[in-house]
């Protein structure tokens, strides 16, 4: 009677199957879903997945595919599960898959060679993003007419590139009919396992569901045993014993049940390894030998490769087939679903068998695999060949063969933009380097095809001498630094660069020393740590007097670029120009264009020549298009859009940002630079008054979960949009996030963030807090060229001081603050009509803060701002002009100005400003009904406190409280007791939802609840 250890009956898991079926239904309706299935080894993840895929595949209108992560994948074989899944789809769909891949074959060939030759695009950090984009589009097309289920097993063994591509699909597939499933072992996730943060990030997405498989209860173990033993009612004592020993782990149940059937249950230990090995050791010696050799082949081993390795150990192929059949019949091995090889039924079995090998035995087996693959490379898929060969030689403990194959695997990983796996292989090469003799190094290592401007050695890499220019240890370190930087492991990159600098003699090889220095500077900058300036200065000193080279140009360009972001000076214009001349001379075209873009920014900041700066940037952008350098082009588009927006040319900035986003999307770079381009687009749309569209763009960006780089930009813009809606709670939360993300305090972000914080504080009735924000923003020495950011901050800060002119607690220090605002404004140089308009607003607000503003001042600001054609700050200028006309007694002119102001503020969706306009009109008794209505209505239009529900007596108390009177003074003035006055004050604080008397007074002044009280009364 044939024994089985796997129950033919699917046991339990009803909740999980239902959850998967529901996810499949939602995916089928066009809402992509992701289900993560976790559980300890042997808990039944694979069985659940197989059951579900079988049911889904028979449901009609659904195609399923499966890929598995291999242990070898964690050691340098990138994208293995995706390649396997695509290979299955290729066999199942054939021409349909090829049609879906049309136009992307060159990119997708990096995942699956069956698509043809890989394209000739550079293998840089942006190539990986392009690969991801094209993969997502393939699945979107496949999911257009039917539901696609993509399942990946054993995600805990996944390489970093696979994880990043899987996450990209989760976040990007918004409308495709796709269900993504992944399984992973929870007991393998130690505290520092890379999958832990990965899962935590995915769980935040609303389309991701996480299922944790629990161990079986006694009833489920009984049902499982009934299926295995073929009996309706297994012996109770046996059920109890196996349930106790297995602790409900289905795999343990299977193993114990098989041991019971074999009559060897008494000899079992509590160790899983022992349980597994008992089954293997029960096989005949020939089959055990096949299983031991297969274990070293990996989780999956091809039949032809196994046959080649076993050739001299078996009498003939029939003997090998018989042994394999025995192993399959014993459920140690199972045929791969592709029918081309074998896979261990459970990875724990393979691990136990491999661990049980003697060291010499393991080395010998791996050597056989390596020799077989070298002799006949077609025995393994071409995409897996470099990593498989590298791993076999590594585990064979043959450093002289392991080192060059590790470097080959690193090359292959880089060509596939799998930089994390490239780094892993390069680090293995570094580990092996000292184990290999100089003679072997000289004859086995070929020059590495360097990706960047890393300087060559002492002789020409193209020299006829085959040993000339061969790869050195310092070269491996250099490429590892680049791989670390591109893969995002900048901490490791810093460490590698530090190690390399210890090997480089700066007096002998200053170019290489400078190269490592500037790479350290880049990584320190990305990590937002100090020290990048020092590294650049050191590199500059090393190359200053050397002949022209790409490295020298890059040092000068980076120095100018970093200075542009921080505190540029006139000397940096010459530095950027020098970088341009050198780069042009040596043919470093990308470096030349980067330097030209930097020069454009410096001309704007230092020389104040906006037109020349725009022309320089525009020319660099056009040249980047001709060079076909996507990363350089997108940097130029981003910088130019930002500059144009700062000049008030929001329409042009919007068009450029859209172009950049479209280009980034088409070239797979959306996740690299999409965040800042989105921020530029949202900012330009907001300037134009298209806040609804801006909110949609921002929401789409957040949904796609782009890179966290420049998160402070998007958080701040989210806060701006929330503030326009009058949602102060959300605005405060996003302000906090923006500040946390901008921990380095770059001025291009910190000044607008301070402006947002000051506006929030003012709207919350906290003028002193708004003042503190202003002073903190001005405490740092402001760099030149900040007019677009500083003028609005100064104008609005002066407006807060003007609004609280009658507030006693704001009197102290007011004069100093107003003087500071005036001095800062005087230092700025307007470069565009928008800047001139803001400058007039600053002057008028300063005068209003002293009670000395005139209608003519506001009219001058309005006249300058009208041609700019932006709703804001024109609406603000019109409001203040209308207020001045009210005080002058010209009611009709005031009504006309306020009507226009309300219309512009409404178009922009500025609820607080609409509220302020409505409040002023109400207090002045002006009807604004004629003309266009605003797009938004005021959130509230306070009139003497009525909208807050204040009683007449509470309004009287608030009027005196706003003058700074004490409870006793209020009581004496109103002929009430101090206790009654205190009760009224408490009620007022509650109705105004403020924390104290000062905030209540500030709110009353800001809202002009008592406009006749322009100065504090004596008390």
PDB file of N, CA and C in Angstrom, residues 604-690:
ATOM      1  N   UNK A 604      21.499  83.616 -11.471  1.00  0.00           N
ATOM      2  CA  UNK A 604      20.265  84.156 -10.897  1.00  0.00           C
ATOM      3  C   UNK A 604      20.522  84.654  -9.472  1.00  0.00           C
ATOM      4  N   UNK A 605      21.169  83.798  -8.661  1.00  0.00           N
ATOM      5  CA  UNK A 605      21.346  84.130  -7.248  1.00  0.00           C
ATOM      6  C   UNK A 605      22.347  85.254  -7.029  1.00  0.00           C
ATOM      7  N   UNK A 606      23.477  85.190  -7.698  1.00  0.00           N
ATOM      8  CA  UNK A 606      24.578  86.110  -7.418  1.00  0.00           C
ATOM      9  C   UNK A 606      24.484  87.379  -8.251  1.00  0.00           C
ATOM     10  N   UNK A 607      24.289  87.222  -9.557  1.00  0.00           N
ATOM     11  CA  UNK A 607      24.295  88.384 -10.429  1.00  0.00           C
ATOM     12  C   UNK A 607      22.925  89.043 -10.545  1.00  0.00           C
ATOM     13  N   UNK A 608      21.869  88.298 -10.184  1.00  0.00           N
ATOM     14  CA  UNK A 608      20.535  88.875 -10.243  1.00  0.00           C
ATOM     15  C   UNK A 608      20.002  89.056 -11.642  1.00  0.00           C
ATOM     16  N   UNK A 609      20.643  88.453 -12.615  1.00  0.00           N
ATOM     17  CA  UNK A 609      20.215  88.584 -14.012  1.00  0.00           C
ATOM     18  C   UNK A 609      19.294  87.415 -14.348  1.00  0.00           C
ATOM     19  N   UNK A 610      18.010  87.630 -14.127  1.00  0.00           N
ATOM     20  CA  UNK A 610      17.043  86.548 -14.295  1.00  0.00           C
ATOM     21  C   UNK A 610      16.974  86.069 -15.737  1.00  0.00           C
ATOM     22  N   UNK A 611      16.983  87.006 -16.684  1.00  0.00           N
ATOM     23  CA  UNK A 611      16.861  86.613 -18.085  1.00  0.00           C
ATOM     24  C   UNK A 611      18.067  85.793 -18.538  1.00  0.00           C
ATOM     25  N   UNK A 612      19.275  86.212 -18.110  1.00  0.00           N
ATOM     26  CA  UNK A 612      20.473  85.455 -18.467  1.00  0.00           C
ATOM     27  C   UNK A 612      20.444  84.067 -17.836  1.00  0.00           C
ATOM     28  N   UNK A 613      19.964  84.000 -16.616  1.00  0.00           N
ATOM     29  CA  UNK A 613      19.891  82.710 -15.935  1.00  0.00           C
ATOM     30  C   UNK A 613      18.908  81.785 -16.636  1.00  0.00           C
ATOM     31  N   UNK A 614      17.753  82.317 -16.991  1.00  0.00           N
ATOM     32  CA  UNK A 614      16.753  81.509 -17.701  1.00  0.00           C
ATOM     33  C   UNK A 614      17.301  81.044 -19.048  1.00  0.00           C
ATOM     34  N   UNK A 615      18.005  81.926 -19.745  1.00  0.00           N
ATOM     35  CA  UNK A 615      18.580  81.559 -21.042  1.00  0.00           C
ATOM     36  C   UNK A 615      19.621  80.462 -20.891  1.00  0.00           C
ATOM     37  N   UNK A 616      20.469  80.561 -19.860  1.00  0.00           N
ATOM     38  CA  UNK A 616      21.499  79.547 -19.621  1.00  0.00           C
ATOM     39  C   UNK A 616      20.873  78.191 -19.339  1.00  0.00           C
ATOM     40  N   UNK A 617      19.885  78.178 -18.479  1.00  0.00           N
ATOM     41  CA  UNK A 617      19.217  76.924 -18.139  1.00  0.00           C
ATOM     42  C   UNK A 617      18.482  76.344 -19.339  1.00  0.00           C
ATOM     43  N   UNK A 618      17.805  77.200 -20.080  1.00  0.00           N
ATOM     44  CA  UNK A 618      17.064  76.719 -21.254  1.00  0.00           C
ATOM     45  C   UNK A 618      18.005  76.084 -22.271  1.00  0.00           C
ATOM     46  N   UNK A 619      19.157  76.709 -22.495  1.00  0.00           N
ATOM     47  CA  UNK A 619      20.130  76.156 -23.434  1.00  0.00           C
ATOM     48  C   UNK A 619      20.656  74.813 -22.948  1.00  0.00           C
ATOM     49  N   UNK A 620      20.898  74.694 -21.642  1.00  0.00           N
ATOM     50  CA  UNK A 620      21.383  73.424 -21.092  1.00  0.00           C
ATOM     51  C   UNK A 620      20.332  72.333 -21.230  1.00  0.00           C
ATOM     52  N   UNK A 621      19.076  72.693 -21.026  1.00  0.00           N
ATOM     53  CA  UNK A 621      17.987  71.713 -21.175  1.00  0.00           C
ATOM     54  C   UNK A 621      17.906  71.232 -22.618  1.00  0.00           C
ATOM     55  N   UNK A 622      17.992  72.159 -23.555  1.00  0.00           N
ATOM     56  CA  UNK A 622      17.948  71.773 -24.976  1.00  0.00           C
ATOM     57  C   UNK A 622      19.119  70.857 -25.332  1.00  0.00           C
ATOM     58  N   UNK A 623      20.305  71.174 -24.815  1.00  0.00           N
ATOM     59  CA  UNK A 623      21.470  70.331 -25.094  1.00  0.00           C
ATOM     60  C   UNK A 623      21.303  68.949 -24.475  1.00  0.00           C
ATOM     61  N   UNK A 624      20.664  68.865 -23.333  1.00  0.00           N
ATOM     62  CA  UNK A 624      20.431  67.566 -22.693  1.00  0.00           C
ATOM     63  C   UNK A 624      19.506  66.706 -23.528  1.00  0.00           C
ATOM     64  N   UNK A 625      18.549  67.342 -24.183  1.00  0.00           N
ATOM     65  CA  UNK A 625      17.659  66.581 -25.077  1.00  0.00           C
ATOM     66  C   UNK A 625      18.466  65.966 -26.222  1.00  0.00           C
ATOM     67  N   UNK A 626      19.369  66.729 -26.762  1.00  0.00           N
ATOM     68  CA  UNK A 626      20.183  66.219 -27.876  1.00  0.00           C
ATOM     69  C   UNK A 626      21.148  65.133 -27.420  1.00  0.00           C
ATOM     70  N   UNK A 627      21.629  65.249 -26.194  1.00  0.00           N
ATOM     71  CA  UNK A 627      22.575  64.267 -25.667  1.00  0.00           C
ATOM     72  C   UNK A 627      21.881  62.971 -25.287  1.00  0.00           C
ATOM     73  N   UNK A 628      20.562  63.030 -25.125  1.00  0.00           N
ATOM     74  CA  UNK A 628      19.791  61.859 -24.671  1.00  0.00           C
ATOM     75  C   UNK A 628      20.287  61.388 -23.310  1.00  0.00           C
ATOM     76  N   UNK A 629      20.370  62.351 -22.385  1.00  0.00           N
ATOM     77  CA  UNK A 629      20.783  62.058 -21.012  1.00  0.00           C
ATOM     78  C   UNK A 629      19.592  62.353 -20.094  1.00  0.00           C
ATOM     79  N   UNK A 630      18.745  61.344 -19.841  1.00  0.00           N
ATOM     80  CA  UNK A 630      17.500  61.606 -19.110  1.00  0.00           C
ATOM     81  C   UNK A 630      17.696  62.248 -17.741  1.00  0.00           C
ATOM     82  N   UNK A 631      18.684  61.766 -16.966  1.00  0.00           N
ATOM     83  CA  UNK A 631      18.840  62.312 -15.630  1.00  0.00           C
ATOM     84  C   UNK A 631      19.260  63.774 -15.666  1.00  0.00           C
ATOM     85  N   UNK A 632      20.149  64.117 -16.610  1.00  0.00           N
ATOM     86  CA  UNK A 632      20.588  65.508 -16.733  1.00  0.00           C
ATOM     87  C   UNK A 632      19.430  66.377 -17.212  1.00  0.00           C
ATOM     88  N   UNK A 633      18.699  65.899 -18.200  1.00  0.00           N
ATOM     89  CA  UNK A 633      17.577  66.663 -18.735  1.00  0.00           C
ATOM     90  C   UNK A 633      16.544  66.957 -17.647  1.00  0.00           C
ATOM     91  N   UNK A 634      16.231  65.958 -16.845  1.00  0.00           N
ATOM     92  CA  UNK A 634      15.203  66.152 -15.832  1.00  0.00           C
ATOM     93  C   UNK A 634      15.665  67.094 -14.723  1.00  0.00           C
ATOM     94  N   UNK A 635      16.963  67.050 -14.416  1.00  0.00           N
ATOM     95  CA  UNK A 635      17.461  68.032 -13.447  1.00  0.00           C
ATOM     96  C   UNK A 635      17.279  69.447 -13.997  1.00  0.00           C
ATOM     97  N   UNK A 636      17.584  69.633 -15.304  1.00  0.00           N
ATOM     98  CA  UNK A 636      17.440  70.947 -15.914  1.00  0.00           C
ATOM     99  C   UNK A 636      15.997  71.406 -15.968  1.00  0.00           C
ATOM    100  N   UNK A 637      15.097  70.501 -16.339  1.00  0.00           N
ATOM    101  CA  UNK A 637      13.675  70.848 -16.376  1.00  0.00           C
ATOM    102  C   UNK A 637      13.193  71.246 -14.989  1.00  0.00           C
ATOM    103  N   UNK A 638      13.609  70.489 -13.998  1.00  0.00           N
ATOM    104  CA  UNK A 638      13.202  70.785 -12.628  1.00  0.00           C
ATOM    105  C   UNK A 638      13.704  72.161 -12.192  1.00  0.00           C
ATOM    106  N   UNK A 639      14.998  72.440 -12.425  1.00  0.00           N
ATOM    107  CA  UNK A 639      15.564  73.728 -12.009  1.00  0.00           C
ATOM    108  C   UNK A 639      14.931  74.895 -12.762  1.00  0.00           C
ATOM    109  N   UNK A 640      14.699  74.707 -14.044  1.00  0.00           N
ATOM    110  CA  UNK A 640      14.117  75.778 -14.843  1.00  0.00           C
ATOM    111  C   UNK A 640      12.670  76.048 -14.422  1.00  0.00           C
ATOM    112  N   UNK A 641      11.912  74.988 -14.173  1.00  0.00           N
ATOM    113  CA  UNK A 641      10.530  75.170 -13.725  1.00  0.00           C
ATOM    114  C   UNK A 641      10.487  75.920 -12.395  1.00  0.00           C
ATOM    115  N   UNK A 642      11.377  75.540 -11.483  1.00  0.00           N
ATOM    116  CA  UNK A 642      11.421  76.209 -10.186  1.00  0.00           C
ATOM    117  C   UNK A 642      11.784  77.682 -10.336  1.00  0.00           C
ATOM    118  N   UNK A 643      12.747  77.984 -11.190  1.00  0.00           N
ATOM    119  CA  UNK A 643      13.159  79.370 -11.388  1.00  0.00           C
ATOM    120  C   UNK A 643      12.035  80.200 -12.002  1.00  0.00           C
ATOM    121  N   UNK A 644      11.374  79.670 -13.028  1.00  0.00           N
ATOM    122  CA  UNK A 644      10.294  80.404 -13.676  1.00  0.00           C
ATOM    123  C   UNK A 644       9.139  80.654 -12.718  1.00  0.00           C
ATOM    124  N   UNK A 645       8.833  79.668 -11.915  1.00  0.00           N
ATOM    125  CA  UNK A 645       7.757  79.860 -10.940  1.00  0.00           C
ATOM    126  C   UNK A 645       8.113  80.969  -9.951  1.00  0.00           C
ATOM    127  N   UNK A 646       9.371  81.006  -9.491  1.00  0.00           N
ATOM    128  CA  UNK A 646       9.802  82.051  -8.577  1.00  0.00           C
ATOM    129  C   UNK A 646       9.750  83.427  -9.188  1.00  0.00           C
ATOM    130  N   UNK A 647       9.830  83.502 -10.512  1.00  0.00           N
ATOM    131  CA  UNK A 647       9.751  84.787 -11.218  1.00  0.00           C
ATOM    132  C   UNK A 647       8.318  85.185 -11.526  1.00  0.00           C
ATOM    133  N   UNK A 648       7.350  84.367 -11.093  1.00  0.00           N
ATOM    134  CA  UNK A 648       5.954  84.676 -11.358  1.00  0.00           C
ATOM    135  C   UNK A 648       5.455  84.138 -12.676  1.00  0.00           C
ATOM    136  N   UNK A 649       6.277  83.377 -13.377  1.00  0.00           N
ATOM    137  CA  UNK A 649       5.889  82.818 -14.673  1.00  0.00           C
ATOM    138  C   UNK A 649       5.352  81.396 -14.462  1.00  0.00           C
ATOM    139  N   UNK A 650       4.239  81.344 -13.734  1.00  0.00           N
ATOM    140  CA  UNK A 650       3.699  80.063 -13.280  1.00  0.00           C
ATOM    141  C   UNK A 650       3.185  79.216 -14.432  1.00  0.00           C
ATOM    142  N   UNK A 651       2.645  79.838 -15.483  1.00  0.00           N
ATOM    143  CA  UNK A 651       2.151  79.060 -16.625  1.00  0.00           C
ATOM    144  C   UNK A 651       3.283  78.285 -17.274  1.00  0.00           C
ATOM    145  N   UNK A 652       4.421  78.948 -17.486  1.00  0.00           N
ATOM    146  CA  UNK A 652       5.568  78.270 -18.088  1.00  0.00           C
ATOM    147  C   UNK A 652       6.101  77.192 -17.149  1.00  0.00           C
ATOM    148  N   UNK A 653       6.132  77.493 -15.857  1.00  0.00           N
ATOM    149  CA  UNK A 653       6.617  76.515 -14.879  1.00  0.00           C
ATOM    150  C   UNK A 653       5.729  75.284 -14.863  1.00  0.00           C
ATOM    151  N   UNK A 654       4.427  75.500 -14.942  1.00  0.00           N
ATOM    152  CA  UNK A 654       3.482  74.381 -14.952  1.00  0.00           C
ATOM    153  C   UNK A 654       3.707  73.496 -16.173  1.00  0.00           C
ATOM    154  N   UNK A 655       3.865  74.120 -17.331  1.00  0.00           N
ATOM    155  CA  UNK A 655       4.067  73.350 -18.557  1.00  0.00           C
ATOM    156  C   UNK A 655       5.358  72.540 -18.489  1.00  0.00           C
ATOM    157  N   UNK A 656       6.423  73.143 -17.966  1.00  0.00           N
ATOM    158  CA  UNK A 656       7.690  72.430 -17.851  1.00  0.00           C
ATOM    159  C   UNK A 656       7.583  71.258 -16.880  1.00  0.00           C
ATOM    160  N   UNK A 657       6.943  71.493 -15.736  1.00  0.00           N
ATOM    161  CA  UNK A 657       6.805  70.418 -14.749  1.00  0.00           C
ATOM    162  C   UNK A 657       6.011  69.255 -15.326  1.00  0.00           C
ATOM    163  N   UNK A 658       4.967  69.570 -16.090  1.00  0.00           N
ATOM    164  CA  UNK A 658       4.190  68.502 -16.733  1.00  0.00           C
ATOM    165  C   UNK A 658       5.054  67.744 -17.740  1.00  0.00           C
ATOM    166  N   UNK A 659       5.815  68.487 -18.514  1.00  0.00           N
ATOM    167  CA  UNK A 659       6.708  67.847 -19.487  1.00  0.00           C
ATOM    168  C   UNK A 659       7.699  66.930 -18.768  1.00  0.00           C
ATOM    169  N   UNK A 660       8.259  67.429 -17.683  1.00  0.00           N
ATOM    170  CA  UNK A 660       9.221  66.626 -16.934  1.00  0.00           C
ATOM    171  C   UNK A 660       8.603  65.355 -16.392  1.00  0.00           C
ATOM    172  N   UNK A 661       7.405  65.463 -15.843  1.00  0.00           N
ATOM    173  CA  UNK A 661       6.737  64.279 -15.294  1.00  0.00           C
ATOM    174  C   UNK A 661       6.420  63.272 -16.395  1.00  0.00           C
ATOM    175  N   UNK A 662       5.973  63.767 -17.533  1.00  0.00           N
ATOM    176  CA  UNK A 662       5.671  62.863 -18.647  1.00  0.00           C
ATOM    177  C   UNK A 662       6.935  62.173 -19.144  1.00  0.00           C
ATOM    178  N   UNK A 663       8.018  62.948 -19.251  1.00  0.00           N
ATOM    179  CA  UNK A 663       9.282  62.378 -19.716  1.00  0.00           C
ATOM    180  C   UNK A 663       9.817  61.368 -18.698  1.00  0.00           C
ATOM    181  N   UNK A 664       9.724  61.702 -17.420  1.00  0.00           N
ATOM    182  CA  UNK A 664      10.189  60.779 -16.383  1.00  0.00           C
ATOM    183  C   UNK A 664       9.378  59.494 -16.406  1.00  0.00           C
ATOM    184  N   UNK A 665       8.075  59.630 -16.611  1.00  0.00           N
ATOM    185  CA  UNK A 665       7.215  58.448 -16.662  1.00  0.00           C
ATOM    186  C   UNK A 665       7.578  57.574 -17.850  1.00  0.00           C
ATOM    187  N   UNK A 666       7.836  58.186 -18.992  1.00  0.00           N
ATOM    188  CA  UNK A 666       8.161  57.419 -20.183  1.00  0.00           C
ATOM    189  C   UNK A 666       9.530  56.777 -20.150  1.00  0.00           C
ATOM    190  N   UNK A 667      10.413  57.293 -19.288  1.00  0.00           N
ATOM    191  CA  UNK A 667      11.770  56.753 -19.220  1.00  0.00           C
ATOM    192  C   UNK A 667      12.058  56.026 -17.914  1.00  0.00           C
ATOM    193  N   UNK A 668      11.019  55.702 -17.168  1.00  0.00           N
ATOM    194  CA  UNK A 668      11.205  54.918 -15.953  1.00  0.00           C
ATOM    195  C   UNK A 668      11.869  55.666 -14.822  1.00  0.00           C
ATOM    196  N   UNK A 669      11.798  56.998 -14.815  1.00  0.00           N
ATOM    197  CA  UNK A 669      12.498  57.785 -13.793  1.00  0.00           C
ATOM    198  C   UNK A 669      11.532  58.487 -12.853  1.00  0.00           C
ATOM    199  N   UNK A 670      10.273  58.123 -12.923  1.00  0.00           N
ATOM    200  CA  UNK A 670       9.276  58.838 -12.134  1.00  0.00           C
ATOM    201  C   UNK A 670       9.549  58.723 -10.651  1.00  0.00           C
ATOM    202  N   UNK A 671      10.033  57.552 -10.212  1.00  0.00           N
ATOM    203  CA  UNK A 671      10.263  57.360  -8.782  1.00  0.00           C
ATOM    204  C   UNK A 671      11.553  58.023  -8.305  1.00  0.00           C
ATOM    205  N   UNK A 672      12.380  58.489  -9.224  1.00  0.00           N
ATOM    206  CA  UNK A 672      13.631  59.133  -8.828  1.00  0.00           C
ATOM    207  C   UNK A 672      13.484  60.640  -8.674  1.00  0.00           C
ATOM    208  N   UNK A 673      12.822  61.253  -9.633  1.00  0.00           N
ATOM    209  CA  UNK A 673      12.728  62.715  -9.620  1.00  0.00           C
ATOM    210  C   UNK A 673      11.279  63.185  -9.639  1.00  0.00           C
ATOM    211  N   UNK A 674      10.349  62.239  -9.656  1.00  0.00           N
ATOM    212  CA  UNK A 674       8.940  62.600  -9.739  1.00  0.00           C
ATOM    213  C   UNK A 674       8.453  63.429  -8.567  1.00  0.00           C
ATOM    214  N   UNK A 675       9.024  63.215  -7.382  1.00  0.00           N
ATOM    215  CA  UNK A 675       8.559  63.930  -6.201  1.00  0.00           C
ATOM    216  C   UNK A 675       8.764  65.427  -6.340  1.00  0.00           C
ATOM    217  N   UNK A 676       9.972  65.844  -6.674  1.00  0.00           N
ATOM    218  CA  UNK A 676      10.242  67.275  -6.745  1.00  0.00           C
ATOM    219  C   UNK A 676       9.556  67.900  -7.953  1.00  0.00           C
ATOM    220  N   UNK A 677       9.440  67.173  -9.063  1.00  0.00           N
ATOM    221  CA  UNK A 677       8.696  67.690 -10.202  1.00  0.00           C
ATOM    222  C   UNK A 677       7.220  67.860  -9.851  1.00  0.00           C
ATOM    223  N   UNK A 678       6.683  66.919  -9.091  1.00  0.00           N
ATOM    224  CA  UNK A 678       5.299  67.040  -8.643  1.00  0.00           C
ATOM    225  C   UNK A 678       5.138  68.250  -7.739  1.00  0.00           C
ATOM    226  N   UNK A 679       6.105  68.456  -6.838  1.00  0.00           N
ATOM    227  CA  UNK A 679       6.044  69.632  -5.978  1.00  0.00           C
ATOM    228  C   UNK A 679       6.049  70.918  -6.783  1.00  0.00           C
ATOM    229  N   UNK A 680       6.889  70.988  -7.814  1.00  0.00           N
ATOM    230  CA  UNK A 680       6.918  72.172  -8.670  1.00  0.00           C
ATOM    231  C   UNK A 680       5.585  72.376  -9.379  1.00  0.00           C
ATOM    232  N   UNK A 681       4.997  71.277  -9.851  1.00  0.00           N
ATOM    233  CA  UNK A 681       3.715  71.377 -10.546  1.00  0.00           C
ATOM    234  C   UNK A 681       2.615  71.833  -9.592  1.00  0.00           C
ATOM    235  N   UNK A 682       2.563  71.234  -8.406  1.00  0.00           N
ATOM    236  CA  UNK A 682       1.543  71.613  -7.428  1.00  0.00           C
ATOM    237  C   UNK A 682       1.696  73.083  -7.040  1.00  0.00           C
ATOM    238  N   UNK A 683       2.925  73.536  -6.855  1.00  0.00           N
ATOM    239  CA  UNK A 683       3.173  74.921  -6.470  1.00  0.00           C
ATOM    240  C   UNK A 683       2.729  75.875  -7.580  1.00  0.00           C
ATOM    241  N   UNK A 684       3.042  75.533  -8.827  1.00  0.00           N
ATOM    242  CA  UNK A 684       2.646  76.394  -9.948  1.00  0.00           C
ATOM    243  C   UNK A 684       1.125  76.428 -10.093  1.00  0.00           C
ATOM    244  N   UNK A 685       0.475  75.286  -9.983  1.00  0.00           N
ATOM    245  CA  UNK A 685      -0.983  75.241 -10.072  1.00  0.00           C
ATOM    246  C   UNK A 685      -1.630  76.055  -8.958  1.00  0.00           C
ATOM    247  N   UNK A 686      -1.072  75.972  -7.763  1.00  0.00           N
ATOM    248  CA  UNK A 686      -1.607  76.749  -6.646  1.00  0.00           C
ATOM    249  C   UNK A 686      -1.448  78.242  -6.914  1.00  0.00           C
ATOM    250  N   UNK A 687      -0.292  78.649  -7.436  1.00  0.00           N
ATOM    251  CA  UNK A 687      -0.086  80.054  -7.782  1.00  0.00           C
ATOM    252  C   UNK A 687      -1.125  80.524  -8.788  1.00  0.00           C
ATOM    253  N   UNK A 688      -1.482  79.659  -9.729  1.00  0.00           N
ATOM    254  CA  UNK A 688      -2.438  80.021 -10.778  1.00  0.00           C
ATOM    255  C   UNK A 688      -3.879  79.974 -10.299  1.00  0.00           C
ATOM    256  N   UNK A 689      -4.100  79.519  -9.062  1.00  0.00           N
ATOM    257  CA  UNK A 689      -5.451  79.424  -8.533  1.00  0.00           C
ATOM    258  C   UNK A 689      -6.144  78.123  -8.872  1.00  0.00           C
ATOM    259  N   UNK A 690      -5.414  77.167  -9.425  1.00  0.00           N
ATOM    260  CA  UNK A 690      -6.012  75.874  -9.800  1.00  0.00           C
ATOM    261  C   UNK A 690      -5.766  74.872  -8.682  1.00  0.00           C
TER     262      UNK A 690
END
